[in-house]
Amino acid sequence: MFLAAVAHPRCEPFSLPSFDFHRKCIFDGKVGLWPFVEKYVAKRNSKNRQKGTILTVNREVVNRDVYPQLLIDCVIPAIKMKWPARDRHNTIYIQQDNAKPHVFPDDEAVVSAGQSDGRDIRLRFQPPNSPDCNVLDLGYFRAIRSLQYEQEIYGTDDLIAAFSTMSVKKLNHVFPSLPSVLECIIGEFEDNGYKLPHTAIGKLERQGKLPLSITFDSTVYHSAVAFLALSTRT
């Protein structure tokens, strides 16, 4: 089991990743991929290793004792280290996908880690039963799985390497799709009986017109506002 964290790559016009002159690198949006593992000491010799060798194995159970510690030790420090310096004082939201081990946004230890060093890093849940609201499920994991047809991936290290070497363009293609999905959800009044929209992202990129954000249809917006107002009154 893994914990993956990504963000929208910071891009200039024509979809080129922008250079962070403070950190002397680009922000490609790949915050990190961390396996849930534990280490133990081999108690006896075998043909594969000697007694006393430190071994790493996948955790069979990931619960609320394990997950927040990975947030505190790995995810939040990685965000602080990699986030563009010009945006360091902005509020950053870590969206969780509602798995059972995930913690509440007001978890004291996680809040403390996110608020240290003058930062403002917060947790929030994605809408229930809505995997399309998660950019990983919306397209990035699919892109990683497709790598198995291009290269051999056998274990944890190979998967982490595949995540690290994935083209920034693939991640940048997923994020413009998310607002279109949200518009569909709003247009269906929070129902999930919609079809995923085709956004022609590849074509827009070739034309140098890939947007950083999508404009909502005003009719959809006003219909949703009216629906919410009616729901509040009833």
C-alpha positions as MATLAB code, in Angstrom:
seq = 'MFLAAVAHPRCEPFSLPSFDFHRKCIFDGKVGLWPFVEKYVAKRNSKNRQKGTILTVNREVVNRDVYPQLLIDCVIPAIKMKWPARDRHNTIYIQQDNAKPHVFPDDEAVVSAGQSDGRDIRLRFQPPNSPDCNVLDLGYFRAIRSLQYEQEIYGTDDLIAAFSTMSVKKLNHVFPSLPSVLECIIGEFEDNGYKLPHTAIGKLERQGKLPLSITFDSTVYHSAVAFLALSTRT';
ca = [
       0.000    0.000    0.000;
       1.218    3.480   -0.852;
       0.433    7.079   -0.051;
       0.742    9.339   -3.097;
       0.652   13.134   -3.088;
       0.537   15.368   -6.153;
      -0.279   18.995   -6.912;
      -0.918   21.046  -10.016;
       2.435   21.696  -11.718;
       3.245   25.379  -11.833;
       3.262   26.113  -15.551;
       3.820   29.127  -17.732;
       2.081   29.681  -21.104;
       2.408   26.837  -23.612;
       2.333   24.343  -20.722;
       6.018   24.636  -19.858;
       6.826   24.080  -16.158;
       7.887   27.369  -14.592;
      11.314   27.668  -13.009;
      11.567   28.377   -9.283;
      14.626   30.619   -9.112;
      14.733   30.389   -5.319;
      14.977   26.593   -5.308;
      16.695   26.456   -8.714;
      14.288   23.826  -10.047;
      10.823   23.436  -11.550;
       7.798   22.410   -9.515;
       6.569   19.330  -11.365;
       3.704   18.620   -8.962;
       5.040   15.220   -7.857;
       5.202   15.715   -4.097;
       5.991   12.075   -3.360;
       5.041    8.415   -3.189;
       5.624    6.568    0.084;
       5.084    2.865    0.790;
       3.567    1.698    4.049;
       6.348   -0.590    5.214;
       7.913   -1.793    8.425;
      11.373   -3.094    9.221;
      12.359   -6.131   11.255;
      15.519   -8.065   12.036;
      15.917  -11.570   10.591;
      16.044  -14.067   13.457;
      17.797  -16.855   11.561;
      20.001  -17.483    8.552;
      18.604  -18.431    5.165;
      19.928  -18.794    1.632;
      18.796  -15.228    0.915;
      20.138  -13.367    3.974;
      22.024  -13.733    7.205;
      20.687  -13.600   10.729;
      20.490  -10.005   11.932;
      19.791   -8.545    8.486;
      17.308   -5.661    8.595;
      14.415   -6.497    6.274;
      11.639   -4.297    4.895;
       8.149   -5.674    4.324;
       4.803   -4.150    3.411;
       2.458   -3.439    6.287;
      -0.544   -5.735    6.235;
      -2.645   -3.268    8.219;
      -2.665    0.520    7.854;
      -4.726    2.257   10.535;
      -5.089    5.667   12.148;
      -1.966    5.062   14.211;
       0.196    4.613   11.113;
      -1.305    6.986    8.548;
      -1.032   10.323   10.403;
       2.590    9.596   11.239;
       3.378    9.283    7.538;
       1.653   12.614    6.973;
       3.742   14.253    9.687;
       7.072   12.590    8.858;
       6.907   12.508    5.050;
       4.073   14.313    3.277;
       4.072   17.664    5.079;
       7.902   17.982    5.081;
       7.941   17.140    1.345;
       5.367   19.860    0.657;
       7.427   22.399    2.587;
      10.600   21.376    0.788;
       9.211   21.258   -2.758;
       6.491   23.911   -2.826;
       7.365   26.985   -4.925;
       8.907   29.660   -2.713;
       6.662   32.383   -4.129;
       3.586   30.479   -2.877;
       4.948   29.390    0.516;
       2.593   31.663    2.488;
      -0.559   30.508    0.684;
      -2.958   28.054    2.312;
      -2.296   24.513    1.055;
      -4.995   21.842    1.343;
      -4.181   18.138    1.493;
      -7.263   16.390    0.114;
      -7.811   12.886    1.473;
      -9.798   10.289   -0.456;
     -11.845    9.110    2.553;
     -10.086    5.797    3.178;
     -10.748    4.448    6.687;
      -7.257    5.201    8.095;
      -7.520    8.872    7.165;
      -7.700   11.363   10.009;
     -10.039   14.267   10.677;
      -8.972   17.739    9.523;
      -8.715   18.916   13.145;
      -6.257   16.185   14.217;
      -4.002   18.059   16.656;
      -0.679   16.489   15.669;
      -1.249   16.967   11.936;
      -2.532   20.527   12.408;
       0.551   21.365   14.481;
       2.884   19.984   11.802;
       1.052   21.876    9.075;
       1.084   25.187   10.962;
       4.773   25.115   11.909;
       7.390   27.305   10.212;
       4.765   29.920    9.437;
       3.007   27.624    6.947;
      -0.704   26.959    6.596;
      -1.148   23.342    5.471;
      -4.570   21.852    6.181;
      -6.452   18.602    5.682;
      -9.822   18.150    4.049;
     -11.913   15.261    2.739;
     -13.031   14.853   -0.837;
     -16.802   14.469   -1.388;
     -18.006   10.943   -0.453;
     -18.315    8.332   -3.204;
     -16.690   10.705   -5.680;
     -13.362    9.285   -6.922;
     -13.531   11.612   -9.940;
     -12.853   14.482   -7.516;
      -9.409   13.013   -6.892;
      -6.824   13.735   -9.597;
      -4.998   10.493   -8.793;
      -8.078    8.384   -9.523;
      -9.157   10.705  -12.329;
      -6.149    9.900  -14.448;
      -2.701    9.823  -12.890;
      -2.821    6.285  -11.489;
      -4.091    5.088  -14.865;
      -1.052    6.648  -16.504;
       1.257    4.885  -14.048;
      -0.467    1.529  -14.633;
       0.019    1.931  -18.373;
       3.778    1.953  -17.786;
       3.703   -1.793  -17.156;
       3.314   -2.220  -20.922;
       6.378   -0.066  -21.565;
       8.788   -1.142  -18.827;
       9.213   -3.893  -16.241;
       7.883   -3.002  -12.790;
       8.417   -5.669  -10.151;
       8.458   -4.130   -6.709;
       8.202   -1.100   -4.475;
      11.364    0.589   -5.712;
      10.350    0.162   -9.370;
       6.939    1.709   -8.708;
       8.449    4.692   -6.892;
      10.895    5.154   -9.770;
       8.012    5.040  -12.272;
       6.196    7.718  -10.275;
       9.313    9.898  -10.196;
      10.046    9.600  -13.912;
       6.464   10.084  -15.112;
       6.294   13.032  -17.487;
       5.119   16.268  -15.904;
       2.869   16.688  -18.945;
       0.770   13.680  -17.928;
       0.091   15.188  -14.512;
      -0.541   18.598  -16.041;
      -3.147   17.005  -18.344;
      -5.190   15.649  -15.428;
      -5.746   18.889  -13.539;
      -7.656   20.773  -16.290;
     -10.061   17.804  -16.376;
     -10.985   18.224  -12.710;
     -12.946   21.520  -13.029;
     -14.934   20.002  -15.905;
     -15.842   17.052  -13.682;
     -16.867   19.403  -10.867;
     -19.076   21.302  -13.308;
     -20.785   18.022  -14.270;
     -21.366   17.183  -10.596;
     -22.823   20.624   -9.898;
     -24.987   20.394  -13.012;
     -26.377   17.060  -11.798;
     -27.139   18.592   -8.379;
     -24.572   16.434   -6.551;
     -25.545   13.243   -8.374;
     -22.864   11.061   -9.967;
     -24.868    9.902  -12.980;
     -22.861   11.944  -15.468;
     -20.431   11.064  -18.233;
     -16.830   12.140  -17.941;
     -16.325   15.087  -20.294;
     -13.860   14.968  -23.169;
     -11.688   18.054  -22.819;
      -9.368   17.617  -25.840;
      -6.413   18.466  -23.627;
      -3.816   17.098  -26.038;
      -5.128   19.292  -28.846;
      -5.220   22.375  -26.621;
      -1.652   21.736  -25.530;
      -0.405   21.418  -29.107;
      -2.069   24.742  -29.879;
      -0.512   26.359  -26.822;
      -3.962   26.953  -25.332;
      -3.980   24.561  -22.360;
      -5.701   26.604  -19.616;
      -4.682   26.810  -15.979;
      -8.364   26.993  -15.022;
     -11.747   26.326  -16.617;
     -14.635   28.807  -16.791;
     -17.968   27.429  -15.544;
     -21.175   27.733  -17.520;
     -23.135   30.519  -15.796;
     -26.401   28.605  -16.272;
     -25.017   25.638  -14.339;
     -23.786   27.934  -11.588;
     -27.061   29.813  -11.108;
     -29.095   26.578  -11.223;
     -26.898   25.103   -8.498;
     -27.230   28.226   -6.337;
     -31.020   28.066   -6.668;
     -30.994   24.354   -5.816;
     -28.915   24.963   -2.676;
     -31.165   27.822   -1.594;
     -34.233   25.595   -1.963;
     -32.531   22.763   -0.060;
     -31.667   25.131    2.786;
     -35.264   26.318    3.130;
     -36.630   22.795    3.229;
];
